Amino acid sequence: MDSKKPGRRRFLKGGAAAAGLAMGAGKVVAADATANDMAYSKKDLIAYGERSHYVTSIREPVPGRMSPDAFGLVFHVTTPLQDSVGIITPSSLHYVATHRGSFVPDIDPKQHRFMIHGMVDRPLVFTMDELKRMPYVTRVHFLECLGNRSGAKAKTVQDTHGLTSCSEWTGVLLSTLLKECGVQAGASWMVAEGAEEVKGASSIPLAKGLDDCLVVYAQNGEALRPQQGFPLRLIVPGFEGIYQTKYLRRIKIVDRFYMTYNDYGHINPDPKVTALTTQWGPKSVITFPSGGQQLSGTGFYDISGLAWSGGGAVKKVEVSTDGGKKWQDAELRTPAYRMAHTRFGLNWKWDGKECTLLSRCTDELGEVQPTIAEAGKFFGDAPEKARVRGTDNSIQPWIVAADGSVRNGHS
Ligand SMILES: Nc1nc2c(c(=O)[nH]1)N[C@H]1C(S)=C(S)[C@@H](COP(=O)(O)O)O[C@H]1N2
Ligand SMILES: [Mo]
C-alpha cells in the first residue's frame, strides 16, 4: 500500500487505535519450548511439514452431498475461500471434483504412459521421465467447476464459490508435444482421456490445444496431488472444469466433435448456453466480509476478494458498499495473470448501518461481470433459472446487518 495515500494516514491515525487493534492490547503468551516440542511430531516438523494446529480451515463436501459417500466414492468438495489470502490455493485445500463419483486412482508414475495419436504423422507414447525432459513452463491458472453456483440456500463463500481454486502449474505446453507428433491437415478437435474407471474424456477444440493448454506434472512447487490428477493432467486455461482432464493418459487428434460421457452432460443445443458453458466469463467475489462472518464493530476494514476470467487477465475490479448505487475501483493486490485468480482489496469504513457489498470484474476483453438479473435478461429467463443454464458468473451480494453479521444477499 502507498503510505502517501490519505486513506492509509487516516487508518493509522484513527482507525486501528480506535478499534482496539493496537499492539499490546491482547494478552501476550510466552513461548514454551517444552509445550512446543510436544505439540508437533518429528514428522510434522521435519519430514513433511504440517500447518499449525491452531489453523483449522478445511475443505467441505458440497452441501447436501456426502463425500466420501457410503461406498467410498468421492464427489465434489469445496475450498474454504473465506480464509483465503493472496491467490495461490494451498494444494491440500484445492477443490476436488469427480464426475459421477470416483475413487482417486493410485497410479505408479513409473508405469504411467501418455499417448498422443489419431490424426498425427507420428503417434507418440511418453513416459513421465520423457515428459520431464521436455522444455517446460510454469503458469498460474484458476480451475472452476460448472457446479460453482450461488443461490439463496448457500450460506458462506465456500458454499457459493468454493468450487474454484488457483495454483501454479508446471509442465509441457501441449503445442510442444503436438509439434513432435506432427498434426495432420484437417484435424480440428482433440479428445482428452483420463485413466480412472470413469474416463473423464472431453472434446476440446484443437485451436485451444495449440494455443495455451498445458500437460502438467507439478502444482505449487511439488508433484500434483492425487486428488488433482497425479501423475499428469491437462490444463485448459479459462475453460470450465470438466475439460481439465486428470490422470491424463491419452489425447486423440480428430476432425470433428466426439460425444463423450462428460460432454453428454455438458453440451446444450442452445448456442448461447454452449458458449457460456465452455469458457468462464469475468467473475469475482468478496471473500471478506462474506456470508457467516462477523464484523466486530464500526470502523476500518479492508474488503478483500478474488477476481478472474476465462477470457484473459483481470483489467479492473469495482466494489460497491451500497448495493450498486456507487462503484469504486478496487486495488489489484497481486499481478493479474491471464486466466488466474487476482486478489483485490478496498479500504472501507463501516458506519454500523445495514449495507450490501458487491464486486464486479472487467477482463482484458472489456467483458463485464453481470448481475443475476442481467444474466436472466440475456437468456430470456427468470434470473434464478439463468444461473443453471450456463456457468454462473453473476455478481454476489453480501449483506452486512447492523449487528455486524454477514449473510448471503440472494433471496
Ligand atoms: N479424469 C478425470 N478428470 C477430471 C475429472 C474426473 O472426475 N476425472 N473431473 C473434472 C471436473 S468436473 C472438474 S471441475 C475438474 C476438477 O479438478 P480438481 O479436482 O483438480 O479441482 O477436473 C475435471 N477432470
Ligand atoms: Mo466440474
Coordinates of C-alpha atoms and ligand atoms in Angstrom, one line a residue:
M1 CA 0.0 0.0 0.0
D2 CA 1.2 3.5 -0.8
S3 CA 1.9 5.2 2.5
K4 CA 1.3 8.7 1.0
K5 CA -2.3 7.9 0.3
P6 CA -4.7 9.8 2.5
G7 CA -6.7 6.6 3.3
R8 CA -3.6 5.0 4.8
R9 CA -2.9 8.0 7.0
R10 CA -6.5 8.1 8.2
F11 CA -6.3 4.5 9.1
L12 CA -3.1 4.8 11.1
K13 CA -4.3 7.9 13.0
G14 CA -7.8 6.9 13.9
G15 CA -8.8 3.5 12.7
A16 CA -6.6 0.9 14.3
A17 CA -6.2 2.5 17.7
A18 CA -9.9 3.4 18.0
A19 CA -10.8 -0.1 17.0
G20 CA -8.6 -1.5 19.8
L21 CA -6.3 -3.2 17.3
A22 CA -3.1 -1.6 18.6
M23 CA -0.3 -4.0 19.5
G24 CA -0.2 -5.0 23.2
A25 CA -4.0 -4.9 23.6
G26 CA -4.1 -8.6 23.5
K27 CA -2.7 -11.0 26.1
V28 CA 0.9 -11.9 25.4
V29 CA 1.6 -15.6 26.0
A30 CA 5.3 -16.5 26.3
A31 CA 6.5 -19.3 24.1
D32 CA 7.1 -22.5 26.0
A33 CA 9.7 -24.7 24.3
T34 CA 8.6 -27.9 26.1
A35 CA 5.0 -27.4 25.1
N36 CA 6.1 -26.8 21.5
D37 CA 8.1 -30.0 21.4
M38 CA 5.1 -32.0 22.4
A39 CA 2.6 -30.3 20.1
Y40 CA 4.2 -31.5 16.9
S41 CA 5.7 -34.8 16.0
K42 CA 9.0 -35.1 14.2
K43 CA 7.2 -35.9 11.0
D44 CA 5.0 -32.8 11.3
L45 CA 8.1 -30.6 11.9
I46 CA 10.7 -32.2 9.7
A47 CA 9.8 -34.8 7.1
Y48 CA 6.8 -33.1 5.6
G49 CA 5.5 -30.0 7.4
E50 CA 2.1 -29.8 8.9
R51 CA 0.4 -26.4 9.4
S52 CA -0.1 -25.1 12.9
H53 CA -2.8 -27.0 14.8
Y54 CA -4.4 -23.6 15.6
V55 CA -5.3 -23.3 11.9
T56 CA -8.4 -25.3 11.2
S57 CA -9.6 -24.2 7.7
I58 CA -10.8 -27.3 5.8
R59 CA -12.5 -28.4 2.6
E60 CA -16.2 -29.3 2.9
P61 CA -18.4 -31.5 0.7
V62 CA -20.8 -29.6 -1.5
P63 CA -23.9 -29.0 0.8
G64 CA -26.3 -32.0 0.6
R65 CA -23.8 -34.5 -0.9
M66 CA -21.6 -36.5 1.5
S67 CA -18.1 -37.1 0.3
P68 CA -16.9 -39.8 0.5
D69 CA -20.3 -41.4 0.4
A70 CA -21.3 -44.8 1.9
F71 CA -19.5 -46.6 -1.0
G72 CA -16.3 -44.6 -0.5
L73 CA -16.9 -42.6 -3.7
V74 CA -15.5 -39.0 -3.7
F75 CA -17.8 -36.3 -5.1
H76 CA -17.3 -32.5 -5.0
V77 CA -15.5 -30.8 -2.1
T78 CA -15.0 -27.1 -1.8
T79 CA -12.2 -24.7 -1.0
P80 CA -12.6 -22.5 2.2
L81 CA -12.3 -19.2 0.3
Q82 CA -13.4 -17.2 3.4
D83 CA -10.0 -17.9 4.8
S84 CA -8.0 -17.4 1.6
V85 CA -5.2 -14.8 1.2
G86 CA -3.3 -14.0 -1.9
I87 CA -4.1 -16.0 -5.0
I88 CA -2.5 -19.4 -4.5
T89 CA -4.8 -22.1 -3.0
P90 CA -2.7 -24.5 -0.8
S91 CA -2.7 -27.8 -2.7
S92 CA -4.2 -29.5 0.3
L93 CA -7.2 -27.1 0.1
H94 CA -7.7 -27.2 -3.7
Y95 CA -11.3 -28.1 -4.5
V96 CA -11.8 -31.6 -5.8
A97 CA -14.4 -32.6 -8.4
T98 CA -15.1 -36.1 -9.7
H99 CA -18.0 -36.6 -12.0
R100 CA -20.5 -39.3 -11.0
G101 CA -18.2 -40.1 -8.1
S102 CA -15.0 -42.0 -8.4
F103 CA -12.1 -43.4 -6.4
V104 CA -8.9 -41.4 -6.6
P105 CA -6.8 -43.8 -8.6
D106 CA -3.4 -44.9 -7.3
I107 CA -1.1 -44.5 -10.3
D108 CA 2.5 -45.6 -10.2
P109 CA 4.3 -42.8 -12.2
K110 CA 6.9 -45.4 -13.4
Q111 CA 4.1 -47.3 -15.0
H112 CA 2.1 -44.4 -16.3
R113 CA 2.1 -43.6 -20.1
F114 CA 0.7 -40.7 -22.0
M115 CA -0.2 -41.3 -25.7
I116 CA -1.0 -38.8 -28.5
H117 CA -2.5 -40.4 -31.5
G118 CA -5.2 -40.1 -34.2
M119 CA -4.6 -37.5 -37.0
V120 CA -0.8 -37.2 -36.4
D121 CA 2.2 -38.2 -38.5
R122 CA 4.0 -39.8 -35.6
P123 CA 1.8 -41.2 -32.8
L124 CA 3.9 -41.0 -29.6
V125 CA 3.8 -42.6 -26.2
F126 CA 5.6 -40.7 -23.4
T127 CA 6.8 -41.9 -20.0
M128 CA 6.8 -39.4 -17.1
D129 CA 10.7 -39.2 -17.3
E130 CA 10.5 -38.4 -21.0
L131 CA 7.9 -35.6 -20.4
K132 CA 10.1 -34.1 -17.6
R133 CA 13.0 -33.9 -20.1
M134 CA 10.9 -31.6 -22.4
P135 CA 11.1 -27.8 -22.2
Y136 CA 8.6 -26.8 -19.5
V137 CA 6.6 -23.7 -18.5
T138 CA 5.3 -22.6 -15.1
R139 CA 2.0 -20.7 -15.1
V140 CA -0.6 -19.6 -12.6
H141 CA -4.2 -20.6 -13.6
F142 CA -7.5 -21.0 -11.9
L143 CA -9.8 -24.0 -12.2
E144 CA -13.6 -23.8 -11.7
C145 CA -16.3 -26.4 -11.9
L146 CA -19.6 -25.7 -13.7
G147 CA -21.3 -26.6 -10.5
N148 CA -20.0 -23.5 -8.8
R149 CA -23.3 -21.6 -8.4
S150 CA -24.6 -19.2 -5.8
G151 CA -28.2 -19.3 -4.7
A152 CA -30.4 -18.4 -1.8
K153 CA -29.6 -21.5 0.2
A154 CA -25.8 -21.1 0.3
K155 CA -24.6 -19.5 3.5
T156 CA -20.8 -19.0 3.1
V157 CA -18.5 -18.1 0.2
Q158 CA -17.3 -21.7 0.5
D159 CA -20.8 -22.8 -0.5
T160 CA -21.3 -20.1 -3.2
H161 CA -17.9 -20.1 -4.8
G162 CA -15.8 -22.9 -3.2
L163 CA -15.5 -24.9 -6.5
T164 CA -12.8 -22.7 -7.8
S165 CA -9.1 -22.7 -6.8
C166 CA -5.9 -21.4 -8.2
S167 CA -2.4 -23.0 -8.5
E168 CA 1.0 -22.6 -10.0
W169 CA 1.2 -25.4 -12.6
T170 CA 4.4 -26.7 -14.2
G171 CA 4.5 -28.9 -17.3
V172 CA 4.9 -29.0 -21.0
L173 CA 2.9 -26.9 -23.5
L174 CA 0.7 -29.3 -25.4
S175 CA 1.7 -27.4 -28.6
T176 CA 5.3 -28.6 -27.9
L177 CA 4.2 -32.2 -27.8
L178 CA 1.9 -31.8 -30.8
K179 CA 4.9 -30.4 -32.8
E180 CA 6.8 -33.7 -32.0
C181 CA 3.8 -35.7 -33.3
G182 CA 3.0 -33.6 -36.4
V183 CA -0.7 -32.7 -36.6
Q184 CA -2.2 -33.6 -39.9
A185 CA -4.2 -31.2 -42.2
G186 CA -7.9 -31.3 -41.5
A187 CA -7.6 -32.0 -37.8
S188 CA -9.8 -29.7 -35.8
W189 CA -10.7 -31.3 -32.4
M190 CA -9.0 -33.4 -29.7
V191 CA -10.4 -35.8 -27.2
A192 CA -8.5 -36.0 -23.9
E193 CA -9.0 -39.0 -21.7
G194 CA -8.2 -39.9 -18.0
A195 CA -7.0 -43.2 -16.7
E196 CA -9.6 -44.0 -14.0
E197 CA -12.7 -46.1 -14.5
V198 CA -14.9 -43.1 -15.2
K199 CA -12.8 -42.0 -18.0
G200 CA -13.2 -38.2 -17.7
A201 CA -12.9 -37.7 -21.5
S202 CA -13.7 -34.3 -23.1
S203 CA -13.8 -33.0 -26.7
I204 CA -11.8 -29.8 -26.9
P205 CA -11.2 -27.5 -30.0
L206 CA -7.7 -28.2 -31.3
A207 CA -7.1 -24.5 -31.7
K208 CA -7.2 -24.2 -27.9
G209 CA -4.9 -27.2 -27.6
L210 CA -2.3 -25.5 -29.8
D211 CA -2.8 -22.2 -28.1
D212 CA -2.2 -22.5 -24.3
C213 CA -3.1 -25.9 -23.0
L214 CA -0.6 -27.5 -20.6
V215 CA 0.3 -31.1 -19.8
V216 CA 1.3 -30.7 -16.1
Y217 CA 3.0 -32.8 -13.5
A218 CA 3.6 -30.3 -10.8
Q219 CA 1.4 -28.0 -8.7
N220 CA 2.6 -25.3 -6.3
G221 CA 6.2 -26.5 -6.2
E222 CA 5.7 -30.2 -5.8
A223 CA 4.2 -33.2 -7.7
L224 CA 0.5 -33.0 -8.5
R225 CA -1.7 -34.2 -5.6
P226 CA -3.6 -37.5 -6.2
Q227 CA -6.9 -35.6 -6.0
Q228 CA -5.7 -33.2 -8.7
G229 CA -4.7 -35.9 -11.2
F230 CA -1.3 -37.4 -10.1
P231 CA 0.9 -38.0 -12.0
L232 CA -0.3 -36.0 -15.1
R233 CA -3.2 -33.7 -16.0
L234 CA -4.3 -31.4 -18.8
I235 CA -4.9 -27.7 -18.0
V236 CA -7.2 -25.9 -20.4
P237 CA -6.8 -22.3 -19.2
G238 CA -10.1 -20.5 -18.6
F239 CA -12.3 -23.3 -19.7
E240 CA -14.8 -24.9 -17.5
G241 CA -13.5 -27.5 -15.0
I242 CA -14.6 -30.7 -16.8
Y243 CA -12.1 -30.1 -19.6
Q244 CA -9.2 -30.2 -17.2
T245 CA -8.6 -33.9 -17.6
K246 CA -6.9 -35.6 -14.6
Y247 CA -4.9 -38.8 -14.7
L248 CA -4.2 -37.9 -18.4
R249 CA -3.3 -40.9 -20.4
R250 CA -4.4 -40.2 -24.0
I251 CA -5.2 -37.4 -26.4
K252 CA -6.6 -38.3 -29.8
I253 CA -6.5 -35.8 -32.6
V254 CA -9.6 -35.9 -34.6
D255 CA -11.6 -33.9 -37.3
R256 CA -14.9 -33.4 -35.5
F257 CA -16.5 -33.1 -32.1
Y258 CA -16.9 -36.5 -30.4
M259 CA -19.7 -37.0 -27.9
T260 CA -18.1 -38.3 -24.7
Y261 CA -19.6 -39.3 -21.3
N262 CA -18.5 -35.9 -20.0
D263 CA -19.7 -33.8 -23.0
Y264 CA -23.1 -35.5 -22.9
G265 CA -23.9 -33.8 -19.6
H266 CA -22.3 -30.5 -20.5
I267 CA -23.4 -29.5 -24.0
N268 CA -26.7 -27.9 -24.9
P269 CA -28.4 -27.3 -28.3
D270 CA -28.7 -23.6 -27.4
P271 CA -25.5 -22.0 -28.8
K272 CA -25.8 -19.2 -26.2
V273 CA -25.7 -21.8 -23.4
T274 CA -23.0 -23.8 -25.1
A275 CA -20.7 -20.8 -25.5
L276 CA -21.2 -19.8 -21.8
T277 CA -20.6 -23.4 -20.6
T278 CA -17.2 -23.6 -22.2
Q279 CA -15.1 -20.6 -21.2
W280 CA -15.7 -18.7 -17.9
G281 CA -16.8 -15.1 -18.2
P282 CA -15.4 -12.4 -15.9
K283 CA -16.2 -13.2 -12.3
S284 CA -15.3 -12.0 -8.8
V285 CA -16.4 -12.5 -5.2
I286 CA -15.7 -10.7 -1.9
T287 CA -14.1 -13.3 0.5
F288 CA -14.0 -10.8 3.4
P289 CA -16.5 -9.8 4.7
S290 CA -18.6 -12.7 3.4
G291 CA -21.5 -14.9 4.5
G292 CA -21.3 -16.3 8.0
Q293 CA -18.5 -13.9 9.1
Q294 CA -19.0 -11.3 11.8
L295 CA -17.7 -7.7 11.9
S296 CA -16.6 -6.8 15.4
G297 CA -17.7 -3.1 15.3
T298 CA -17.8 0.0 13.2
G299 CA -14.6 1.4 11.7
F300 CA -11.9 0.4 9.3
Y301 CA -12.0 -2.9 7.3
D302 CA -10.0 -3.9 4.3
I303 CA -12.5 -5.5 1.9
S304 CA -10.8 -8.5 0.2
G305 CA -11.8 -10.7 -2.7
L306 CA -10.8 -12.7 -5.8
A307 CA -11.5 -11.9 -9.4
W308 CA -10.8 -14.0 -12.5
S309 CA -11.8 -14.6 -16.1
G310 CA -11.6 -17.3 -18.7
G311 CA -11.1 -14.6 -21.3
G312 CA -7.7 -13.4 -20.1
A313 CA -6.4 -11.1 -17.4
V314 CA -8.5 -9.1 -14.9
K315 CA -8.4 -5.5 -16.0
K316 CA -10.5 -3.9 -13.3
V317 CA -12.5 -4.7 -10.2
E318 CA -15.1 -2.4 -8.8
V319 CA -16.7 -2.6 -5.4
S320 CA -20.0 -1.2 -4.2
T321 CA -20.8 -0.8 -0.5
D322 CA -24.3 0.4 -1.1
G323 CA -25.9 -2.3 -3.2
G324 CA -24.8 -1.0 -6.6
K325 CA -25.6 2.8 -6.4
K326 CA -22.0 3.8 -6.4
W327 CA -19.0 1.8 -7.5
Q328 CA -15.3 2.4 -6.6
D329 CA -12.2 0.9 -8.3
A330 CA -10.6 -1.7 -6.0
E331 CA -6.8 -2.1 -5.9
L332 CA -5.4 -5.1 -7.5
R333 CA -3.1 -6.5 -4.8
T334 CA -1.4 -9.2 -6.9
P335 CA -0.2 -9.4 -10.5
A336 CA -3.1 -10.0 -12.9
Y337 CA -2.0 -13.2 -14.6
R338 CA -4.1 -14.4 -17.5
M339 CA -6.8 -16.9 -16.5
A340 CA -5.8 -16.7 -12.9
H341 CA -7.3 -15.6 -9.6
T342 CA -6.3 -12.0 -8.9
R343 CA -6.6 -10.6 -5.4
F344 CA -8.3 -7.2 -4.9
G345 CA -8.8 -5.0 -1.9
L346 CA -10.6 -1.8 -0.9
N347 CA -10.2 0.2 2.3
W348 CA -13.6 0.7 3.9
K349 CA -15.0 2.4 6.9
W350 CA -18.2 0.7 8.2
D351 CA -20.7 3.2 9.8
G352 CA -22.7 0.5 11.5
K353 CA -25.7 0.6 9.2
E354 CA -27.0 -2.3 7.2
C355 CA -25.5 -2.3 3.7
T356 CA -24.9 -4.6 0.7
L357 CA -21.4 -5.3 -0.6
L358 CA -20.9 -6.2 -4.3
S359 CA -17.9 -6.7 -6.6
R360 CA -17.7 -6.5 -10.3
C361 CA -14.9 -7.7 -12.6
T362 CA -14.0 -6.4 -16.0
D363 CA -11.5 -8.5 -18.0
E364 CA -8.9 -7.6 -20.7
L365 CA -11.6 -8.2 -23.4
G366 CA -13.7 -5.5 -21.9
E367 CA -16.3 -8.0 -20.8
V368 CA -18.1 -7.0 -17.6
Q369 CA -19.5 -9.4 -14.9
P370 CA -23.3 -9.3 -14.9
T371 CA -25.8 -9.3 -12.1
I372 CA -28.1 -12.3 -11.9
A373 CA -30.9 -10.1 -13.3
E374 CA -28.8 -9.2 -16.3
A375 CA -27.9 -12.9 -16.9
G376 CA -31.7 -13.6 -16.8
K377 CA -32.3 -11.0 -19.4
F378 CA -29.6 -12.4 -21.6
F379 CA -31.1 -15.8 -21.5
G380 CA -34.7 -14.5 -21.7
D381 CA -35.3 -16.4 -18.4
A382 CA -36.1 -15.8 -14.8
P383 CA -32.9 -14.8 -13.0
E384 CA -32.6 -17.9 -10.8
K385 CA -33.1 -20.1 -13.9
A386 CA -30.4 -18.3 -15.8
R387 CA -27.9 -19.5 -13.1
V388 CA -28.3 -23.1 -14.1
R389 CA -28.3 -22.5 -17.9
G390 CA -24.5 -21.9 -18.2
T391 CA -21.6 -21.1 -16.0
D392 CA -22.7 -18.8 -13.2
N393 CA -20.5 -15.7 -13.2
S394 CA -23.1 -13.4 -11.6
I395 CA -22.4 -10.7 -9.0
Q396 CA -22.5 -12.0 -5.4
P397 CA -24.2 -9.7 -2.9
W398 CA -23.3 -9.9 0.8
I399 CA -25.5 -8.1 3.3
V400 CA -23.8 -6.7 6.4
A401 CA -26.5 -6.3 9.0
A402 CA -26.5 -3.6 11.7
D403 CA -25.2 -6.2 14.3
G404 CA -22.1 -6.9 12.1
S405 CA -23.3 -10.3 10.9
V406 CA -22.9 -11.0 7.2
R407 CA -25.3 -13.1 5.1
N408 CA -26.0 -14.1 1.5
G409 CA -27.9 -11.3 -0.3
H410 CA -29.6 -13.7 -2.7
S411 CA -33.2 -14.5 -1.6
Ligands
LIG1 N1 -10.0 -38.0 -15.1 C1 -10.8 -37.1 -14.6 N2 -10.6 -35.8 -14.9 C2 -11.4 -34.8 -14.4 C3 -12.5 -35.2 -13.5 C4 -12.7 -36.5 -13.2 O1 -13.5 -36.9 -12.4 N3 -11.8 -37.4 -13.7 N4 -13.3 -34.1 -13.0 C5 -13.4 -32.9 -13.8 C6 -14.1 -31.9 -13.2 S1 -15.8 -32.0 -13.2 C7 -13.5 -30.8 -12.7 S2 -14.4 -29.4 -12.2 C8 -12.0 -30.7 -12.6 C9 -11.7 -30.6 -11.1 O2 -10.3 -30.6 -10.9 P1 -9.8 -30.8 -9.4 O3 -10.5 -31.9 -8.8 O4 -8.3 -30.9 -9.5 O5 -10.2 -29.5 -8.7 O6 -11.4 -31.9 -13.1 C10 -12.0 -32.4 -14.2 N5 -11.2 -33.5 -14.7
MO2 MO -16.7 -29.9 -12.6

